PDB file of C-alpha atoms and ligand atoms in Angstrom:
ATOM      1  CA  UNK A   1     -24.576 -33.684  14.444  1.00  0.00           C
ATOM      2  CA  UNK A   2     -21.272 -35.609  15.197  1.00  0.00           C
ATOM      3  CA  UNK A   3     -20.427 -39.387  13.905  1.00  0.00           C
ATOM      4  CA  UNK A   4     -20.644 -40.469  17.312  1.00  0.00           C
ATOM      5  CA  UNK A   5     -24.363 -39.544  17.039  1.00  0.00           C
ATOM      6  CA  UNK A   6     -24.714 -41.514  13.642  1.00  0.00           C
ATOM      7  CA  UNK A   7     -23.581 -44.566  15.439  1.00  0.00           C
ATOM      8  CA  UNK A   8     -25.530 -44.299  18.594  1.00  0.00           C
ATOM      9  CA  UNK A   9     -28.715 -43.379  16.707  1.00  0.00           C
ATOM     10  CA  UNK A  10     -28.070 -46.643  14.496  1.00  0.00           C
ATOM     11  CA  UNK A  11     -27.777 -48.600  18.072  1.00  0.00           C
ATOM     12  CA  UNK A  12     -31.271 -47.596  19.149  1.00  0.00           C
ATOM     13  CA  UNK A  13     -32.621 -47.909  15.722  1.00  0.00           C
ATOM     14  CA  UNK A  14     -31.534 -51.429  15.546  1.00  0.00           C
ATOM     15  CA  UNK A  15     -33.322 -52.264  19.170  1.00  0.00           C
ATOM     16  CA  UNK A  16     -36.718 -50.294  17.848  1.00  0.00           C
ATOM     17  CA  UNK A  17     -36.476 -52.450  14.773  1.00  0.00           C
ATOM     18  CA  UNK A  18     -35.744 -55.800  15.989  1.00  0.00           C
ATOM     19  CA  UNK A  19     -38.855 -54.987  18.739  1.00  0.00           C
ATOM     20  CA  UNK A  20     -41.046 -54.663  15.857  1.00  0.00           C
ATOM     21  CA  UNK A  21     -39.456 -57.007  13.391  1.00  0.00           C
ATOM     22  CA  UNK A  22     -42.090 -59.760  13.308  1.00  0.00           C
ATOM     23  CA  UNK A  23     -44.920 -56.956  12.279  1.00  0.00           C
ATOM     24  CA  UNK A  24     -42.572 -55.750   9.313  1.00  0.00           C
ATOM     25  CA  UNK A  25     -41.790 -59.332   8.047  1.00  0.00           C
ATOM     26  CA  UNK A  26     -45.478 -59.633   7.985  1.00  0.00           C
ATOM     27  CA  UNK A  27     -46.329 -56.752   6.008  1.00  0.00           C
ATOM     28  CA  UNK A  28     -43.564 -57.524   3.139  1.00  0.00           C
ATOM     29  CA  UNK A  29     -45.240 -61.144   2.991  1.00  0.00           C
ATOM     30  CA  UNK A  30     -48.691 -59.550   2.375  1.00  0.00           C
ATOM     31  CA  UNK A  31     -47.742 -57.389  -0.258  1.00  0.00           C
ATOM     32  CA  UNK A  32     -44.099 -57.922  -1.157  1.00  0.00           C
ATOM     33  CA  UNK A  33     -41.530 -60.704  -1.074  1.00  0.00           C
ATOM     34  CA  UNK A  34     -41.226 -60.972   2.660  1.00  0.00           C
ATOM     35  CA  UNK A  35     -37.373 -59.880   2.938  1.00  0.00           C
ATOM     36  CA  UNK A  36     -37.397 -56.238   3.948  1.00  0.00           C
ATOM     37  CA  UNK A  37     -37.350 -56.888   7.630  1.00  0.00           C
ATOM     38  CA  UNK A  38     -34.017 -58.974   6.590  1.00  0.00           C
ATOM     39  CA  UNK A  39     -33.263 -56.039   4.203  1.00  0.00           C
ATOM     40  CA  UNK A  40     -33.172 -53.101   7.108  1.00  0.00           C
ATOM     41  CA  UNK A  41     -31.927 -55.510   9.665  1.00  0.00           C
ATOM     42  CA  UNK A  42     -28.980 -56.166   7.475  1.00  0.00           C
ATOM     43  CA  UNK A  43     -28.047 -52.562   6.884  1.00  0.00           C
ATOM     44  CA  UNK A  44     -28.340 -51.671  10.207  1.00  0.00           C
ATOM     45  CA  UNK A  45     -25.881 -54.285  11.276  1.00  0.00           C
ATOM     46  CA  UNK A  46     -23.416 -53.227   8.712  1.00  0.00           C
ATOM     47  CA  UNK A  47     -23.473 -49.583   9.989  1.00  0.00           C
ATOM     48  CA  UNK A  48     -23.059 -50.385  13.215  1.00  0.00           C
ATOM     49  CA  UNK A  49     -20.024 -52.883  12.642  1.00  0.00           C
ATOM     50  CA  UNK A  50     -18.315 -49.662  10.835  1.00  0.00           C
ATOM     51  CA  UNK A  51     -17.925 -48.181  14.128  1.00  0.00           C
ATOM     52  CA  UNK A  52     -14.135 -48.707  14.302  1.00  0.00           C
ATOM     53  CA  UNK A  53     -13.615 -47.522  10.919  1.00  0.00           C
ATOM     54  CA  UNK A  54     -15.371 -44.478  10.910  1.00  0.00           C
ATOM     55  CA  UNK A  55     -15.290 -43.280  14.209  1.00  0.00           C
ATOM     56  CA  UNK A  56     -12.479 -40.878  13.588  1.00  0.00           C
ATOM     57  CA  UNK A  57     -13.457 -39.679  10.162  1.00  0.00           C
ATOM     58  CA  UNK A  58     -14.944 -36.433   9.344  1.00  0.00           C
ATOM     59  CA  UNK A  59     -18.201 -36.275   8.567  1.00  0.00           C
ATOM     60  CA  UNK A  60     -18.107 -36.240   4.871  1.00  0.00           C
ATOM     61  CA  UNK A  61     -16.241 -39.610   4.570  1.00  0.00           C
ATOM     62  CA  UNK A  62     -18.250 -41.627   7.453  1.00  0.00           C
ATOM     63  CA  UNK A  63     -21.469 -40.819   5.575  1.00  0.00           C
ATOM     64  CA  UNK A  64     -19.916 -41.856   2.311  1.00  0.00           C
ATOM     65  CA  UNK A  65     -18.664 -45.276   3.627  1.00  0.00           C
ATOM     66  CA  UNK A  66     -22.101 -45.834   5.510  1.00  0.00           C
ATOM     67  CA  UNK A  67     -23.417 -45.056   2.049  1.00  0.00           C
ATOM     68  CA  UNK A  68     -21.127 -47.444   0.255  1.00  0.00           C
ATOM     69  CA  UNK A  69     -21.991 -50.271   2.955  1.00  0.00           C
ATOM     70  CA  UNK A  70     -25.559 -49.889   2.507  1.00  0.00           C
ATOM     71  CA  UNK A  71     -25.588 -49.953  -1.352  1.00  0.00           C
ATOM     72  CA  UNK A  72     -23.546 -52.732  -1.708  1.00  0.00           C
ATOM     73  CA  UNK A  73     -24.494 -54.914   1.342  1.00  0.00           C
ATOM     74  CA  UNK A  74     -28.156 -54.597   1.145  1.00  0.00           C
ATOM     75  CA  UNK A  75     -30.558 -56.127  -1.487  1.00  0.00           C
ATOM     76  CA  UNK A  76     -33.847 -55.213  -2.474  1.00  0.00           C
ATOM     77  CA  UNK A  77     -35.465 -51.803  -3.349  1.00  0.00           C
ATOM     78  CA  UNK A  78     -34.171 -50.538   0.065  1.00  0.00           C
ATOM     79  CA  UNK A  79     -30.655 -50.698  -0.405  1.00  0.00           C
ATOM     80  CA  UNK A  80     -30.304 -48.440  -3.286  1.00  0.00           C
ATOM     81  CA  UNK A  81     -32.825 -46.098  -1.657  1.00  0.00           C
ATOM     82  CA  UNK A  82     -31.021 -45.716   1.698  1.00  0.00           C
ATOM     83  CA  UNK A  83     -27.641 -45.534  -0.243  1.00  0.00           C
ATOM     84  CA  UNK A  84     -29.003 -42.938  -2.412  1.00  0.00           C
ATOM     85  CA  UNK A  85     -29.870 -40.995   1.075  1.00  0.00           C
ATOM     86  CA  UNK A  86     -26.586 -41.201   2.989  1.00  0.00           C
ATOM     87  CA  UNK A  87     -24.492 -40.680  -0.561  1.00  0.00           C
ATOM     88  CA  UNK A  88     -26.552 -37.353  -0.929  1.00  0.00           C
ATOM     89  CA  UNK A  89     -25.924 -36.437   2.696  1.00  0.00           C
ATOM     90  CA  UNK A  90     -22.374 -37.290   2.373  1.00  0.00           C
ATOM     91  CA  UNK A  91     -21.934 -34.376  -0.214  1.00  0.00           C
ATOM     92  CA  UNK A  92     -23.982 -31.794   1.650  1.00  0.00           C
ATOM     93  CA  UNK A  93     -22.370 -28.535   1.588  1.00  0.00           C
ATOM     94  CA  UNK A  94     -19.881 -27.517   4.312  1.00  0.00           C
ATOM     95  CA  UNK A  95     -20.861 -30.462   6.563  1.00  0.00           C
ATOM     96  CA  UNK A  96     -17.192 -31.178   7.377  1.00  0.00           C
ATOM     97  CA  UNK A  97     -17.130 -27.600   9.408  1.00  0.00           C
ATOM     98  CA  UNK A  98     -20.096 -28.603  11.559  1.00  0.00           C
ATOM     99  CA  UNK A  99     -23.589 -29.654  11.327  1.00  0.00           C
ATOM    100  CA  UNK A 100     -26.414 -27.863  13.756  1.00  0.00           C
ATOM    101  CA  UNK A 101     -29.971 -29.090  13.431  1.00  0.00           C
ATOM    102  CA  UNK A 102     -30.536 -26.646  10.428  1.00  0.00           C
ATOM    103  CA  UNK A 103     -27.796 -27.909   8.311  1.00  0.00           C
ATOM    104  CA  UNK A 104     -28.940 -31.728   9.821  1.00  0.00           C
ATOM    105  CA  UNK A 105     -32.771 -30.749   8.359  1.00  0.00           C
ATOM    106  CA  UNK A 106     -31.231 -29.497   5.092  1.00  0.00           C
ATOM    107  CA  UNK A 107     -28.710 -32.231   4.070  1.00  0.00           C
ATOM    108  CA  UNK A 108     -31.829 -34.822   5.162  1.00  0.00           C
ATOM    109  CA  UNK A 109     -33.875 -32.726   2.884  1.00  0.00           C
ATOM    110  CA  UNK A 110     -31.722 -33.007   0.111  1.00  0.00           C
ATOM    111  CA  UNK A 111     -31.277 -36.954   0.455  1.00  0.00           C
ATOM    112  CA  UNK A 112     -34.901 -37.600   0.580  1.00  0.00           C
ATOM    113  CA  UNK A 113     -35.098 -35.259  -2.693  1.00  0.00           C
ATOM    114  CA  UNK A 114     -32.576 -37.491  -4.270  1.00  0.00           C
ATOM    115  CA  UNK A 115     -34.497 -40.676  -2.831  1.00  0.00           C
ATOM    116  CA  UNK A 116     -37.424 -39.428  -4.751  1.00  0.00           C
ATOM    117  CA  UNK A 117     -35.789 -38.922  -8.130  1.00  0.00           C
ATOM    118  CA  UNK A 118     -33.825 -42.155  -7.780  1.00  0.00           C
ATOM    119  CA  UNK A 119     -37.148 -44.310  -6.910  1.00  0.00           C
ATOM    120  CA  UNK A 120     -39.044 -41.878  -9.224  1.00  0.00           C
ATOM    121  CA  UNK A 121     -42.180 -42.207  -6.258  1.00  0.00           C
ATOM    122  CA  UNK A 122     -43.931 -39.293  -4.826  1.00  0.00           C
ATOM    123  CA  UNK A 123     -46.577 -39.403  -1.982  1.00  0.00           C
ATOM    124  CA  UNK A 124     -49.352 -41.416  -2.831  1.00  0.00           C
ATOM    125  CA  UNK A 125     -47.751 -44.442  -4.249  1.00  0.00           C
ATOM    126  CA  UNK A 126     -47.509 -46.693  -1.459  1.00  0.00           C
ATOM    127  CA  UNK A 127     -44.106 -46.592  -0.442  1.00  0.00           C
ATOM    128  CA  UNK A 128     -41.917 -45.075   2.072  1.00  0.00           C
ATOM    129  CA  UNK A 129     -42.266 -42.120   0.168  1.00  0.00           C
ATOM    130  CA  UNK A 130     -45.479 -41.326   1.896  1.00  0.00           C
ATOM    131  CA  UNK A 131     -43.165 -41.169   5.321  1.00  0.00           C
ATOM    132  CA  UNK A 132     -39.992 -39.489   4.100  1.00  0.00           C
ATOM    133  CA  UNK A 133     -41.338 -36.891   1.839  1.00  0.00           C
ATOM    134  CA  UNK A 134     -44.019 -35.266   4.473  1.00  0.00           C
ATOM    135  CA  UNK A 135     -41.485 -35.526   7.145  1.00  0.00           C
ATOM    136  CA  UNK A 136     -38.767 -33.817   5.059  1.00  0.00           C
ATOM    137  CA  UNK A 137     -41.162 -30.979   4.197  1.00  0.00           C
ATOM    138  CA  UNK A 138     -42.768 -30.675   7.631  1.00  0.00           C
ATOM    139  CA  UNK A 139     -38.974 -30.176   9.091  1.00  0.00           C
ATOM    140  CA  UNK A 140     -38.012 -27.492   6.107  1.00  0.00           C
ATOM    141  CA  UNK A 141     -41.192 -25.922   7.262  1.00  0.00           C
ATOM    142  CA  UNK A 142     -40.382 -25.678  11.139  1.00  0.00           C
ATOM    143  CA  UNK A 143     -37.134 -24.350  10.469  1.00  0.00           C
ATOM    144  CA  UNK A 144     -38.584 -21.626   7.917  1.00  0.00           C
ATOM    145  CA  UNK A 145     -41.393 -20.640  10.389  1.00  0.00           C
ATOM    146  CA  UNK A 146     -38.123 -20.130  13.314  1.00  0.00           C
ATOM    147  CA  UNK A 147     -39.920 -23.017  15.599  1.00  0.00           C
ATOM    148  CA  UNK A 148     -38.172 -24.481  18.607  1.00  0.00           C
ATOM    149  CA  UNK A 149     -36.283 -27.834  17.345  1.00  0.00           C
ATOM    150  CA  UNK A 150     -38.423 -30.270  19.781  1.00  0.00           C
ATOM    151  CA  UNK A 151     -41.901 -28.748  18.778  1.00  0.00           C
ATOM    152  CA  UNK A 152     -40.284 -29.413  15.213  1.00  0.00           C
ATOM    153  CA  UNK A 153     -39.335 -32.754  15.733  1.00  0.00           C
ATOM    154  CA  UNK A 154     -42.417 -33.992  17.875  1.00  0.00           C
ATOM    155  CA  UNK A 155     -44.527 -32.952  14.926  1.00  0.00           C
ATOM    156  CA  UNK A 156     -42.271 -34.623  12.368  1.00  0.00           C
ATOM    157  CA  UNK A 157     -42.735 -37.776  14.670  1.00  0.00           C
ATOM    158  CA  UNK A 158     -46.239 -37.405  14.239  1.00  0.00           C
ATOM    159  CA  UNK A 159     -46.335 -36.517  10.649  1.00  0.00           C
ATOM    160  CA  UNK A 160     -44.370 -40.058   9.883  1.00  0.00           C
ATOM    161  CA  UNK A 161     -46.884 -41.854  11.816  1.00  0.00           C
ATOM    162  CA  UNK A 162     -49.739 -40.458   9.508  1.00  0.00           C
ATOM    163  CA  UNK A 163     -47.650 -40.950   6.504  1.00  0.00           C
ATOM    164  CA  UNK A 164     -47.145 -44.408   7.370  1.00  0.00           C
ATOM    165  CA  UNK A 165     -51.032 -44.960   8.226  1.00  0.00           C
ATOM    166  CA  UNK A 166     -52.226 -43.542   5.226  1.00  0.00           C
ATOM    167  CA  UNK A 167     -50.317 -46.244   2.957  1.00  0.00           C
ATOM    168  CA  UNK A 168     -52.651 -48.587   4.390  1.00  0.00           C
ATOM    169  CA  UNK A 169     -55.887 -47.655   2.251  1.00  0.00           C
ATOM    170  CA  UNK A 170     -53.625 -46.561  -1.063  1.00  0.00           C
ATOM    171  CA  UNK A 171     -53.436 -48.653  -4.143  1.00  0.00           C
ATOM    172  CA  UNK A 172     -49.653 -49.242  -4.942  1.00  0.00           C
ATOM    173  CA  UNK A 173     -48.176 -47.683  -8.049  1.00  0.00           C
ATOM    174  CA  UNK A 174     -44.371 -48.442  -7.419  1.00  0.00           C
ATOM    175  CA  UNK A 175     -42.324 -51.200  -6.364  1.00  0.00           C
ATOM    176  CA  UNK A 176     -43.436 -55.009  -5.911  1.00  0.00           C
ATOM    177  CA  UNK A 177     -46.795 -53.891  -4.045  1.00  0.00           C
ATOM    178  CA  UNK A 178     -48.208 -52.784  -7.352  1.00  0.00           C
ATOM    179  CA  UNK A 179     -48.361 -56.228  -9.072  1.00  0.00           C
ATOM    180  CA  UNK A 180     -51.166 -56.878  -6.634  1.00  0.00           C
ATOM    181  CA  UNK A 181     -53.564 -54.207  -7.459  1.00  0.00           C
ATOM    182  CA  UNK A 182     -56.825 -53.995  -5.162  1.00  0.00           C
ATOM    183  CA  UNK A 183     -55.374 -56.777  -3.324  1.00  0.00           C
ATOM    184  CA  UNK A 184     -52.964 -54.317  -1.914  1.00  0.00           C
ATOM    185  CA  UNK A 185     -55.241 -52.291  -0.290  1.00  0.00           C
ATOM    186  CA  UNK A 186     -55.632 -52.684   3.822  1.00  0.00           C
ATOM    187  CA  UNK A 187     -52.279 -53.596   4.184  1.00  0.00           C
ATOM    188  CA  UNK A 188     -50.069 -50.798   5.495  1.00  0.00           C
ATOM    189  CA  UNK A 189     -46.445 -50.704   3.344  1.00  0.00           C
ATOM    190  CA  UNK A 190     -43.306 -52.430   5.078  1.00  0.00           C
ATOM    191  CA  UNK A 191     -41.153 -49.784   4.165  1.00  0.00           C
ATOM    192  CA  UNK A 192     -43.299 -46.991   5.383  1.00  0.00           C
ATOM    193  CA  UNK A 193     -43.483 -48.790   8.587  1.00  0.00           C
ATOM    194  CA  UNK A 194     -39.725 -49.357   9.320  1.00  0.00           C
ATOM    195  CA  UNK A 195     -39.155 -45.648   7.846  1.00  0.00           C
ATOM    196  CA  UNK A 196     -41.748 -44.494  10.479  1.00  0.00           C
ATOM    197  CA  UNK A 197     -40.086 -46.287  12.919  1.00  0.00           C
ATOM    198  CA  UNK A 198     -36.339 -45.073  12.202  1.00  0.00           C
ATOM    199  CA  UNK A 199     -37.814 -41.518  12.043  1.00  0.00           C
ATOM    200  CA  UNK A 200     -39.591 -41.716  15.562  1.00  0.00           C
ATOM    201  CA  UNK A 201     -36.551 -43.088  16.812  1.00  0.00           C
ATOM    202  CA  UNK A 202     -33.926 -40.363  15.671  1.00  0.00           C
ATOM    203  CA  UNK A 203     -36.583 -37.670  16.481  1.00  0.00           C
ATOM    204  CA  UNK A 204     -36.961 -39.237  20.336  1.00  0.00           C
ATOM    205  CA  UNK A 205     -33.341 -39.479  20.822  1.00  0.00           C
ATOM    206  CA  UNK A 206     -32.676 -35.957  19.957  1.00  0.00           C
ATOM    207  CA  UNK A 207     -35.686 -34.714  21.776  1.00  0.00           C
ATOM    208  CA  UNK A 208     -34.874 -36.650  24.813  1.00  0.00           C
ATOM    209  CA  UNK A 209     -31.030 -35.415  24.633  1.00  0.00           C
TER     210      UNK A 209
HETATM  211  P1  LIG B 301     -37.878 -55.376  -2.616  1.00  0.00           P
HETATM  212  O1  LIG B 301     -39.060 -54.291  -2.755  1.00  0.00           O
HETATM  213  O2  LIG B 301     -37.187 -54.991  -3.572  1.00  0.00           O
HETATM  214  O3  LIG B 301     -38.264 -56.561  -2.146  1.00  0.00           O
HETATM  215  P2  LIG B 301     -37.598 -54.346  -0.116  1.00  0.00           P
HETATM  216  O4  LIG B 301     -38.497 -55.327   0.664  1.00  0.00           O
HETATM  217  O5  LIG B 301     -36.072 -54.132   1.051  1.00  0.00           O
HETATM  218  O6  LIG B 301     -37.264 -53.915  -1.606  1.00  0.00           O
HETATM  219  O7  LIG B 301     -38.394 -52.924   0.103  1.00  0.00           O
HETATM  220  C1  LIG B 301     -39.669 -52.726  -0.082  1.00  0.00           C
HETATM  221  C2  LIG B 301     -40.251 -51.138   0.215  1.00  0.00           C
HETATM  222  O8  LIG B 301     -39.378 -50.221  -0.828  1.00  0.00           O
HETATM  223  C3  LIG B 301     -41.686 -50.983  -0.015  1.00  0.00           C
HETATM  224  O9  LIG B 301     -42.562 -51.522   0.796  1.00  0.00           O
HETATM  225  C4  LIG B 301     -41.521 -49.476  -0.233  1.00  0.00           C
HETATM  226  O10 LIG B 301     -41.599 -48.787   0.656  1.00  0.00           O
HETATM  227  C5  LIG B 301     -39.971 -49.231  -0.770  1.00  0.00           C
HETATM  228  N1  LIG B 301     -40.303 -48.986  -2.030  1.00  0.00           N
HETATM  229  C6  LIG B 301     -40.363 -49.752  -3.376  1.00  0.00           C
HETATM  230  N2  LIG B 301     -40.249 -49.375  -4.433  1.00  0.00           N
HETATM  231  C7  LIG B 301     -40.225 -47.805  -4.039  1.00  0.00           C
HETATM  232  C8  LIG B 301     -39.759 -46.558  -5.270  1.00  0.00           C
HETATM  233  N3  LIG B 301     -39.854 -46.891  -6.342  1.00  0.00           N
HETATM  234  N4  LIG B 301     -39.366 -45.839  -4.677  1.00  0.00           N
HETATM  235  C9  LIG B 301     -39.476 -45.680  -2.739  1.00  0.00           C
HETATM  236  N5  LIG B 301     -39.731 -46.633  -2.485  1.00  0.00           N
HETATM  237  C10 LIG B 301     -39.877 -47.854  -2.776  1.00  0.00           C
HETATM  238 MG1  LIG B 302     -39.237 -56.993  -0.167  1.00  0.00          MG
END
C-alpha cells in the first residue's frame, strides 16, 4: 500500500459517494440531522486536495496529515471517528518499511478498535460500527486462516453489506438517532451506508488491480 494508492482510492470513493449522495442524504434526514453526506463529501474532497502535500511523504506522515485534515475539517461525529481511524493507522508499527496486505489489515483493525473506543459503540447500536467491526473481524480471520487475498476481500464486501442492512431494524443507542427511540426502526443508518460503500470501493479496487 502506497500513498499513491490512498489518493487514487480516495478519488474512486468520491465517485461512488457522489453517485449515492441523495440516498445517504435522505437516510440522515430520516434519523439524523441531514448533514452526514455533506461531512463525508467534504472529508473526501479535503483528502484529495492533500495530494500535492502528501504524495512524496512517508506513509506515517501522509496518514497523519490525512487524519489531521479530517479531524479539523469535518464536523459531526464522522469527523472525530474517521480522524481517529486514520490517526491510529498512522501510528501502525513499522509502516514506513512497507505495507503488504497483512500489514494493511492489521493497521485497519487497530484503527477500527480505536474508533470503537472513541465512540463507545459496539455492534448492534445502529451506527457505522455495524459495518466496520464485522469487516475488521472478517479481514483478520481471513489472514489467520491463510485465505487468498481476493477471497478475503470478496467476503469483506459481503459482510459490509450485511452489516449495513442489519442496521435497518435496530434501535439506535448511540448518536443522534438514539433520540428517536422506536421511530429510528425501519431506516438504515447513514454512517453504516457510507462506510459500506467506502469498504466496497477499497476492496473492489484491490480485487480488480
Ligand atoms: P452527526 O451525527 O454528529 O450529525 P454525521 O451525520 O456526520 O454526524 O454522522 C452520523 C453517523 O455517525 C451515524 O449515522 C452513525 O453511523 C455514526 N455515529 C454516531 N455516533 C456514533 C458513535 N458513538 N460511534 C460510532 N459511530 C457513530
Ligand atoms: Mg448528521
